[in-house]
Structures are given as structure tokens and as C-alpha cells.
GROMACS .gro file of N, CA, C and O in nm:
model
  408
    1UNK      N    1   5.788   2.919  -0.560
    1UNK     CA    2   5.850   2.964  -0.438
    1UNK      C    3   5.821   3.114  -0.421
    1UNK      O    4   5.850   3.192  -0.512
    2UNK      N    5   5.755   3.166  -0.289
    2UNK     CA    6   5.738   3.318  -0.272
    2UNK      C    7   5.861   3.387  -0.247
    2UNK      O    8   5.961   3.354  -0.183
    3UNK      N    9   5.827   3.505  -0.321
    3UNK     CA   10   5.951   3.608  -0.249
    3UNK      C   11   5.948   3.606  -0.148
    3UNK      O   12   5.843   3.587  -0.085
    4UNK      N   13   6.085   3.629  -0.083
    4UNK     CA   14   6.078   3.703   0.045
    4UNK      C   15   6.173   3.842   0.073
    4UNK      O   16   6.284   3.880   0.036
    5UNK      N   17   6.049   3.900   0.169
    5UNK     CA   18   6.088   4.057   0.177
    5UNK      C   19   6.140   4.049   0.303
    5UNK      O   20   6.164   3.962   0.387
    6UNK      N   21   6.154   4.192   0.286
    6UNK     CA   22   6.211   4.218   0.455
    6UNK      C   23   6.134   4.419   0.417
    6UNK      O   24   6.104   4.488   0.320
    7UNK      N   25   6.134   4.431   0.605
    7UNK     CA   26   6.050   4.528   0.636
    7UNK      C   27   6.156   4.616   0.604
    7UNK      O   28   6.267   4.566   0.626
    8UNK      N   29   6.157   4.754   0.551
    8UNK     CA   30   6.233   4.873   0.527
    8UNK      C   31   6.238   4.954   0.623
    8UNK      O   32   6.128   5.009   0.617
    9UNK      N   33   6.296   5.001   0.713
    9UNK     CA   34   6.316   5.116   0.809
    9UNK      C   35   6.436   5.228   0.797
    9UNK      O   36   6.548   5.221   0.847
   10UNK      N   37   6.403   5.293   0.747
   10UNK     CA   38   6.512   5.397   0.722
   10UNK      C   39   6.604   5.445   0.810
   10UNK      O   40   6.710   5.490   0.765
   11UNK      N   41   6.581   5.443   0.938
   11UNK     CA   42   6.687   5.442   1.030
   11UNK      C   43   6.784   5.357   1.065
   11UNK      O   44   6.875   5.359   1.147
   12UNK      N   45   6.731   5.257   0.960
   12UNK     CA   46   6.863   5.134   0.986
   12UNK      C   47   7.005   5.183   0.928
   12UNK      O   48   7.116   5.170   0.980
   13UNK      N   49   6.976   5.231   0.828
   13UNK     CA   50   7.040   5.355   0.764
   13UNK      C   51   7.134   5.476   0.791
   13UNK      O   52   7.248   5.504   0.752
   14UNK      N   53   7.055   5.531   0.864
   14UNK     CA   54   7.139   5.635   0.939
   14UNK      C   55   7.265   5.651   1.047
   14UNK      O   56   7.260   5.689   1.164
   15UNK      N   57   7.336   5.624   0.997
   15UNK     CA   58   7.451   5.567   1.081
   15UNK      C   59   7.553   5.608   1.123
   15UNK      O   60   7.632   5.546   1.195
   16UNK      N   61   7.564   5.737   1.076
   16UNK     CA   62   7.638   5.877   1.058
   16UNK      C   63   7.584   6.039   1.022
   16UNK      O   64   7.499   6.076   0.942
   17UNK      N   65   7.661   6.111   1.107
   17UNK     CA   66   7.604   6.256   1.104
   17UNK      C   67   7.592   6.245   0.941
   17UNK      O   68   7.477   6.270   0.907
   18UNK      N   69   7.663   6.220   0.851
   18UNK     CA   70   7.682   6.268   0.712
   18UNK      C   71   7.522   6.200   0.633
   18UNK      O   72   7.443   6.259   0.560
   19UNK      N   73   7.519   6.050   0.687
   19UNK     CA   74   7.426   5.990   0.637
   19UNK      C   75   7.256   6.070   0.685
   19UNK      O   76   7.154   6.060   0.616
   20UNK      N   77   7.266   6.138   0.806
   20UNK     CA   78   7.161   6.201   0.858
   20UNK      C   79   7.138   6.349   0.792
   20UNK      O   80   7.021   6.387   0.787
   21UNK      N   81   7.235   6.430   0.744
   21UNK     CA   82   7.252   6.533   0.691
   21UNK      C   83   7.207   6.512   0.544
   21UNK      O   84   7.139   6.602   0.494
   22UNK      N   85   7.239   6.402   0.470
   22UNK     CA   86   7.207   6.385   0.355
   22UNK      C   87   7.051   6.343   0.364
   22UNK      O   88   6.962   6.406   0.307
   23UNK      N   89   7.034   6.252   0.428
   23UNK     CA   90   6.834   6.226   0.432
   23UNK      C   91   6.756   6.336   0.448
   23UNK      O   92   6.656   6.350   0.377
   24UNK      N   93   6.796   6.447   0.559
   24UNK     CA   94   6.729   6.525   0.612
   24UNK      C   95   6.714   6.661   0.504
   24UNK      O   96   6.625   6.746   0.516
   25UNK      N   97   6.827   6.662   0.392
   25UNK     CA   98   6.824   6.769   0.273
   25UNK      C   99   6.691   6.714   0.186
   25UNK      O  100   6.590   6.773   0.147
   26UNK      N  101   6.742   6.556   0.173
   26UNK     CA  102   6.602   6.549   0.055
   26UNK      C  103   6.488   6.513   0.130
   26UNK      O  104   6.376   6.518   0.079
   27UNK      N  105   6.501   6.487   0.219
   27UNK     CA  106   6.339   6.515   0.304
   27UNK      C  107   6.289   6.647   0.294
   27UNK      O  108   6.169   6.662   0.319
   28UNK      N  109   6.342   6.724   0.269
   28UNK     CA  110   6.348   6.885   0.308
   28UNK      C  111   6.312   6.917   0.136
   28UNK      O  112   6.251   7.019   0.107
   29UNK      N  113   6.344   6.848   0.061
   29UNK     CA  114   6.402   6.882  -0.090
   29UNK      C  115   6.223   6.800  -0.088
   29UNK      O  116   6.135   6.885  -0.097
   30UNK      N  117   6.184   6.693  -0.081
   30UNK     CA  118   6.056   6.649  -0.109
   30UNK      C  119   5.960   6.724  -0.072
   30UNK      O  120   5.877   6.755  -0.158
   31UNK      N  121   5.943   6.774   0.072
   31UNK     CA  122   5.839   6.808   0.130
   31UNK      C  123   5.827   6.917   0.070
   31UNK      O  124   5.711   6.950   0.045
   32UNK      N  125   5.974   7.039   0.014
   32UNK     CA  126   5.938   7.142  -0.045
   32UNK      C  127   5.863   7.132  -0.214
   32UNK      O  128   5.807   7.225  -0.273
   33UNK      N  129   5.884   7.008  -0.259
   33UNK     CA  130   5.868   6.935  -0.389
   33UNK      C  131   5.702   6.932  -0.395
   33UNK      O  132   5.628   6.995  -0.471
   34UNK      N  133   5.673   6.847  -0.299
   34UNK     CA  134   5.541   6.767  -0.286
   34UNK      C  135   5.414   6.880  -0.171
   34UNK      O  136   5.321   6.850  -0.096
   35UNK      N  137   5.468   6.992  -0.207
   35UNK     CA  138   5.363   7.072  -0.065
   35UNK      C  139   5.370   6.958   0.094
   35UNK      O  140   5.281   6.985   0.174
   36UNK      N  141   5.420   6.899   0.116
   36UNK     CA  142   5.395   6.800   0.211
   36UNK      C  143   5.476   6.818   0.369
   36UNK      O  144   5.554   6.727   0.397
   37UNK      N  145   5.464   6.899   0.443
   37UNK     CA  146   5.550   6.923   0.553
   37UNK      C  147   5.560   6.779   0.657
   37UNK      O  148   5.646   6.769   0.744
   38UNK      N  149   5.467   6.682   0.633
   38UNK     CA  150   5.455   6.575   0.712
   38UNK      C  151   5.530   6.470   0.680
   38UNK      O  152   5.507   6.355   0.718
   39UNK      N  153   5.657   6.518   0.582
   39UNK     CA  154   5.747   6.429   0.533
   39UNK      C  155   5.873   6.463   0.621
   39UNK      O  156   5.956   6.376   0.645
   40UNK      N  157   5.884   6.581   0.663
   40UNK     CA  158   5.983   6.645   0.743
   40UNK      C  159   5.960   6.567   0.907
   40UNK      O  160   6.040   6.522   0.988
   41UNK      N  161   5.820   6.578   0.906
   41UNK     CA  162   5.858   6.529   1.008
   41UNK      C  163   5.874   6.380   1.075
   41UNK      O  164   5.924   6.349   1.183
   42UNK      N  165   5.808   6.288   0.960
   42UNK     CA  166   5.881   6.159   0.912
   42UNK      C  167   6.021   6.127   0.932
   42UNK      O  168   6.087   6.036   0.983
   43UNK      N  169   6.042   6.236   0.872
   43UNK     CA  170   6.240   6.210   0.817
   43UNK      C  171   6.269   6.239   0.984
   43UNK      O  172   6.339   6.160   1.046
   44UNK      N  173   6.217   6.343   1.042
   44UNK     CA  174   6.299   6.401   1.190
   44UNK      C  175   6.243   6.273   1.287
   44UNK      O  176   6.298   6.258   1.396
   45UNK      N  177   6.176   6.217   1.262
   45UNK     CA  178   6.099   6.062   1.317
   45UNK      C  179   6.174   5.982   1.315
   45UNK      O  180   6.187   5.903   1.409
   46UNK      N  181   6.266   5.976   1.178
   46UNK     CA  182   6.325   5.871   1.152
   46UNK      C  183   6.473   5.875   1.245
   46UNK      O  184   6.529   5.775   1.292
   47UNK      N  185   6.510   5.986   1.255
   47UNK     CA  186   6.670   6.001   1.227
   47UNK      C  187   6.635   5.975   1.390
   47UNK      O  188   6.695   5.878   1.436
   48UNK      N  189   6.555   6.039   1.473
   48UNK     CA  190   6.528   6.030   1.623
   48UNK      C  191   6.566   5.854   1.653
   48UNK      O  192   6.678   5.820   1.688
   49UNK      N  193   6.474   5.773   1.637
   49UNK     CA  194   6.449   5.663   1.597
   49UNK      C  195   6.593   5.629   1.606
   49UNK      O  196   6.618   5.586   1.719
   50UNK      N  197   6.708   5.632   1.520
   50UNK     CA  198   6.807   5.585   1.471
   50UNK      C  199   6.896   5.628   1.587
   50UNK      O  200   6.977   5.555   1.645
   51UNK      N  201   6.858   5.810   1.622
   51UNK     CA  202   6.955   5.802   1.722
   51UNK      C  203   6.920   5.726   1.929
   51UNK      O  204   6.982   5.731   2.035
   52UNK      N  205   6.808   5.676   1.890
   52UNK     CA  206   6.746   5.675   2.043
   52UNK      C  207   6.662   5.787   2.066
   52UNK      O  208   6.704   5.898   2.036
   53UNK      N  209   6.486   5.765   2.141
   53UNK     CA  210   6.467   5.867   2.147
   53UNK      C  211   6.499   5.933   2.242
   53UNK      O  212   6.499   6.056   2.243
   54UNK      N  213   6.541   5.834   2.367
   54UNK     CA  214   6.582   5.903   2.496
   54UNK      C  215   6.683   6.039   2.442
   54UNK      O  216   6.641   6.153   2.459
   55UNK      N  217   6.815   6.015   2.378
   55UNK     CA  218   6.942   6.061   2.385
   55UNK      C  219   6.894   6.154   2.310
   55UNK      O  220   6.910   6.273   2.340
   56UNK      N  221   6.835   6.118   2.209
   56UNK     CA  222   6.732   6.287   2.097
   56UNK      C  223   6.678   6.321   2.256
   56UNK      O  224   6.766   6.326   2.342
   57UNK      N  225   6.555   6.341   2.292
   57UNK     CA  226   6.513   6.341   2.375
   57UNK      C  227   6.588   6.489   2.472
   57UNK      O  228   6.567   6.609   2.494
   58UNK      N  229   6.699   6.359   2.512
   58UNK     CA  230   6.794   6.463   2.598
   58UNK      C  231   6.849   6.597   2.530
   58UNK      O  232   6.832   6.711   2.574
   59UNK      N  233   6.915   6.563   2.422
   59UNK     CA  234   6.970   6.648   2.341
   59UNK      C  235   6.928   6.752   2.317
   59UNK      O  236   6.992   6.857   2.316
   60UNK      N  237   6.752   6.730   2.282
   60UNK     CA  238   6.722   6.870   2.234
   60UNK      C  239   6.610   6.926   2.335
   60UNK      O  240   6.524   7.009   2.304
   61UNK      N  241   6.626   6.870   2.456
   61UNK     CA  242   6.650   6.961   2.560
   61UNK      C  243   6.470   6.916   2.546
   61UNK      O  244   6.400   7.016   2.531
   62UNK      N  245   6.403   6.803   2.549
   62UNK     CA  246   6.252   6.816   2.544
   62UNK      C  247   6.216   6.653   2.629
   62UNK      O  248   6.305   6.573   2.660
   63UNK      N  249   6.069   6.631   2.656
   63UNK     CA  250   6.079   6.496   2.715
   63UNK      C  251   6.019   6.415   2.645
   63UNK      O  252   5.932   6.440   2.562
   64UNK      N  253   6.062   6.309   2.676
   64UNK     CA  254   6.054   6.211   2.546
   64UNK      C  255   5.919   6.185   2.445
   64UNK      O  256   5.908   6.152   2.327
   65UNK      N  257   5.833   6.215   2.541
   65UNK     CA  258   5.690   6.211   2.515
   65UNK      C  259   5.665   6.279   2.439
   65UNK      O  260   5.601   6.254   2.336
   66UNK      N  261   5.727   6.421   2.485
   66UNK     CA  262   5.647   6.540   2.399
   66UNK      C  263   5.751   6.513   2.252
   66UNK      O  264   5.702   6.551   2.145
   67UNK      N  265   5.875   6.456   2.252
   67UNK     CA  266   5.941   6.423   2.129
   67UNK      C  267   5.870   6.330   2.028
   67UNK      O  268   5.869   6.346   1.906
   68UNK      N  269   5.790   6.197   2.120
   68UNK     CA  270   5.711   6.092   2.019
   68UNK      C  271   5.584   6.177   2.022
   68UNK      O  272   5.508   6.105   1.958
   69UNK      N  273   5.525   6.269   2.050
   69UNK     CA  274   5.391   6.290   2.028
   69UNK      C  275   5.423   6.436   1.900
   69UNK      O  276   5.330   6.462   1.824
   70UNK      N  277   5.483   6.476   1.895
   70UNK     CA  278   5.565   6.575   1.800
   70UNK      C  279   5.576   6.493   1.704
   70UNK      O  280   5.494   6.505   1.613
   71UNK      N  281   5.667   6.396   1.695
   71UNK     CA  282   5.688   6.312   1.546
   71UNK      C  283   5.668   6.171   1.504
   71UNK      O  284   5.739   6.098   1.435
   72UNK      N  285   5.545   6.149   1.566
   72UNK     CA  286   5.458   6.069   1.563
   72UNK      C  287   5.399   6.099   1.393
   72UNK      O  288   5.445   6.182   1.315
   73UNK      N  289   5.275   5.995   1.368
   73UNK     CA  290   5.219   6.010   1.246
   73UNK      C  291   5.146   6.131   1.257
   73UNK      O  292   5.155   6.223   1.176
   74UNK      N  293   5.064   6.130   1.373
   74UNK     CA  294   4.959   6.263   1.385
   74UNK      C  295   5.019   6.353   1.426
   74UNK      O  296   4.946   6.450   1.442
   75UNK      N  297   5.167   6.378   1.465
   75UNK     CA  298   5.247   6.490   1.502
   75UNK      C  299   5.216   6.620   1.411
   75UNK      O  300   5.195   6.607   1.290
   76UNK      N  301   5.215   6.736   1.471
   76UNK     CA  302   5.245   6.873   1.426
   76UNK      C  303   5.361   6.924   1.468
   76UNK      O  304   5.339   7.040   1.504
   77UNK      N  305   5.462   6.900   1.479
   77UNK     CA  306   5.546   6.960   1.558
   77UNK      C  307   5.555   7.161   1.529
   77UNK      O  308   5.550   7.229   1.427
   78UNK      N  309   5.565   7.189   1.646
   78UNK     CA  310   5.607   7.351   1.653
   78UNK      C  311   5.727   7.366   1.558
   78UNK      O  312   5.796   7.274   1.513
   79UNK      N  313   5.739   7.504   1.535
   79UNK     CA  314   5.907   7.565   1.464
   79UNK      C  315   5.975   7.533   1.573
   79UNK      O  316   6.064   7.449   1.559
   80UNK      N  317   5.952   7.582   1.690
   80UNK     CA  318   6.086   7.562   1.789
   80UNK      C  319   6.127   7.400   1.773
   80UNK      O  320   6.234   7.369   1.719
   81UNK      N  321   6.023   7.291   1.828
   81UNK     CA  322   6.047   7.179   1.852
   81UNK      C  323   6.169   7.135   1.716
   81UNK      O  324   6.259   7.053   1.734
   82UNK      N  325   6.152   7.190   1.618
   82UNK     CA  326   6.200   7.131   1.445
   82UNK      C  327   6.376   7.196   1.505
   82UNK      O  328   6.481   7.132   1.495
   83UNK      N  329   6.367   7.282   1.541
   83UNK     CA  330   6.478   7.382   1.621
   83UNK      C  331   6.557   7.335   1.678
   83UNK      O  332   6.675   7.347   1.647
   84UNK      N  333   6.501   7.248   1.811
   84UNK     CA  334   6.560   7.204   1.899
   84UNK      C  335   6.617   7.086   1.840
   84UNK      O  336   6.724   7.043   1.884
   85UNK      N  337   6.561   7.032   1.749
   85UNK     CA  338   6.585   6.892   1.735
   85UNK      C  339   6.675   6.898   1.598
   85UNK      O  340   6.725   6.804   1.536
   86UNK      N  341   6.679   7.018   1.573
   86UNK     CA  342   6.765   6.991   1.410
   86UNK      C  343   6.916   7.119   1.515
   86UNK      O  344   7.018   7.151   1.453
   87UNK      N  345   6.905   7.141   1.582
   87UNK     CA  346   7.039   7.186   1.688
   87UNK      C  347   7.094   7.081   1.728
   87UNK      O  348   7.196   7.044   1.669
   88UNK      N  349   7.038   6.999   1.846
   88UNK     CA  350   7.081   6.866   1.874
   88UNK      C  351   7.148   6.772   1.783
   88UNK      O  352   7.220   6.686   1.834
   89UNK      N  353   7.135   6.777   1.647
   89UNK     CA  354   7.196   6.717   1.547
   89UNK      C  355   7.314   6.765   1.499
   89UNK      O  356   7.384   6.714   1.411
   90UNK      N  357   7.330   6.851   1.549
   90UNK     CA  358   7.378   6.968   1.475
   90UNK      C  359   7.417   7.064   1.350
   90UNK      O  360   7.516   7.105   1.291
   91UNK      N  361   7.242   7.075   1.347
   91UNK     CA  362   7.262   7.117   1.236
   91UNK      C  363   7.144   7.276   1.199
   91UNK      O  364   7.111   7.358   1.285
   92UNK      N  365   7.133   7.277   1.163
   92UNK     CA  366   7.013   7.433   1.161
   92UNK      C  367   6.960   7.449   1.015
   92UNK      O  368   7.015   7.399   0.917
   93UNK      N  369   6.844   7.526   1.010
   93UNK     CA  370   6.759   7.548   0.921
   93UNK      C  371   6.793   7.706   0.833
   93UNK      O  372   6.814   7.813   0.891
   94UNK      N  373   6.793   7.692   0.736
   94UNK     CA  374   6.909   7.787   0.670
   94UNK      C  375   6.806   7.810   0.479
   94UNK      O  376   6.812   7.730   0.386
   95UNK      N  377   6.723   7.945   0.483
   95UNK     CA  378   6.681   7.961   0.386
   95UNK      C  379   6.755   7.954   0.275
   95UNK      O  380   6.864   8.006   0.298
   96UNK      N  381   6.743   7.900   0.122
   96UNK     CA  382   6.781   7.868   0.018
   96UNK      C  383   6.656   7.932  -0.094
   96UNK      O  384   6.534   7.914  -0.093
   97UNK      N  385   6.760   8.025  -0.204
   97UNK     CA  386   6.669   8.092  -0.311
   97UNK      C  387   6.661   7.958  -0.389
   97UNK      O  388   6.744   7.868  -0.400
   98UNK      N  389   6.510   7.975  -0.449
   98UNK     CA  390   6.443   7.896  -0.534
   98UNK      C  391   6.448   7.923  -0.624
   98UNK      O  392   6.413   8.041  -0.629
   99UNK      N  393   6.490   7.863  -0.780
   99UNK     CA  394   6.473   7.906  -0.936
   99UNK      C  395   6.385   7.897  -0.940
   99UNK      O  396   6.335   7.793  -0.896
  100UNK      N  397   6.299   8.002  -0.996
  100UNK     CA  398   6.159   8.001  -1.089
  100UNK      C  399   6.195   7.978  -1.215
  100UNK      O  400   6.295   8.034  -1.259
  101UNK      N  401   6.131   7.905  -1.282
  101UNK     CA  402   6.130   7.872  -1.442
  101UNK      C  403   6.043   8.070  -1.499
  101UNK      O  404   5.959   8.141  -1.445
  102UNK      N  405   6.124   8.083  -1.625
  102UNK     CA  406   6.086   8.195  -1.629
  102UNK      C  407   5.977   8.266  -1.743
  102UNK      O  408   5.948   8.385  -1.734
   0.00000   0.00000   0.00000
């Protein structure tokens, strides 16, 4: 008898500001981990996704298009766009000192 799977979407997930606040640290915590900024914008893909992109969309004040072509796979998104869209959540981007091993 085969397994059976089911497809994983991480926004099924997100279901709460708290639950979105917590993904979006270790997205933030990986990408700074892994050199990888295209995980950030995965994660900001995702949580969009979860919330609607229209209502993201609205929220952070951009049109929807330029929101899926931003955090899309081939997305670059701008600093502002990361801005607008991590305000709309409400939440903001907030430097943190790094331990160096010594």
C-alpha cells in the first residue's frame, strides 16, 4: 500500500499575528544563517498568501501585481516594498547585535 502525502503550504499555518511574527523571525533567523535573502522573501510570500493578496495588497498601500511580482520566486523586492509590507503586518524591521565566536 503507498503512502499518502499531502502538499505542505505554510500559510495554512499562519493563522494569527503571533503565528506570523514567529515564522517571519526564523525566516529572518535563516536567511541571516544561510546568506540567503530569497528566503525572506518566501516567508513575506507566504504570510501574504495566508493573509489574501488583495487585503496585503491594500494594506501596504501597493497593487497587487506589483505585490505578486515582488514576492514571487523571481521577486527582488525593494527595502521599501519589505517596509510596507512588514508595517501592514504590523510589525517593523529592527537591527539586532550578532555574537561573534571569539
Amino acid at each position: 500500500m503507498a503512502i499518502k502525502t499531502y502538499a505542505y503550504d505554510a500559510a495554512d499555518f499562519l493563522d494569527s499575528p503571533e503565528a506570523v511574527e514567529d515564522y517571519l523571525i526564523a525566516s529572518f533567523e535563516d536567511a541571516a544563517e544561510y546568506g540567503d535573502p530569497r528566503i525572506i522573501t518566501k516567508a513575506l510570500g507566504n504570510v501574504a498568501r495566508a493573509k489574501g493578496m488583495t487585503q496585503m495588497a491594500q494594506d501596504a498601500e501597493l497593487s497587487r501585481t506589483a505585490l505578486y511580482r515582488a514576492l514571487s520566486e523571481e521577486g527582488r523586492p525593494e527595502l521599501s516594498t519589505i517596509f510596507k509590507v512588514m508595517q501592514a503586518l504590523g510589525l517593523r524591521l529592527a537591527p539586532v547585535r550578532v555574537e561573534t565566536a571569539a
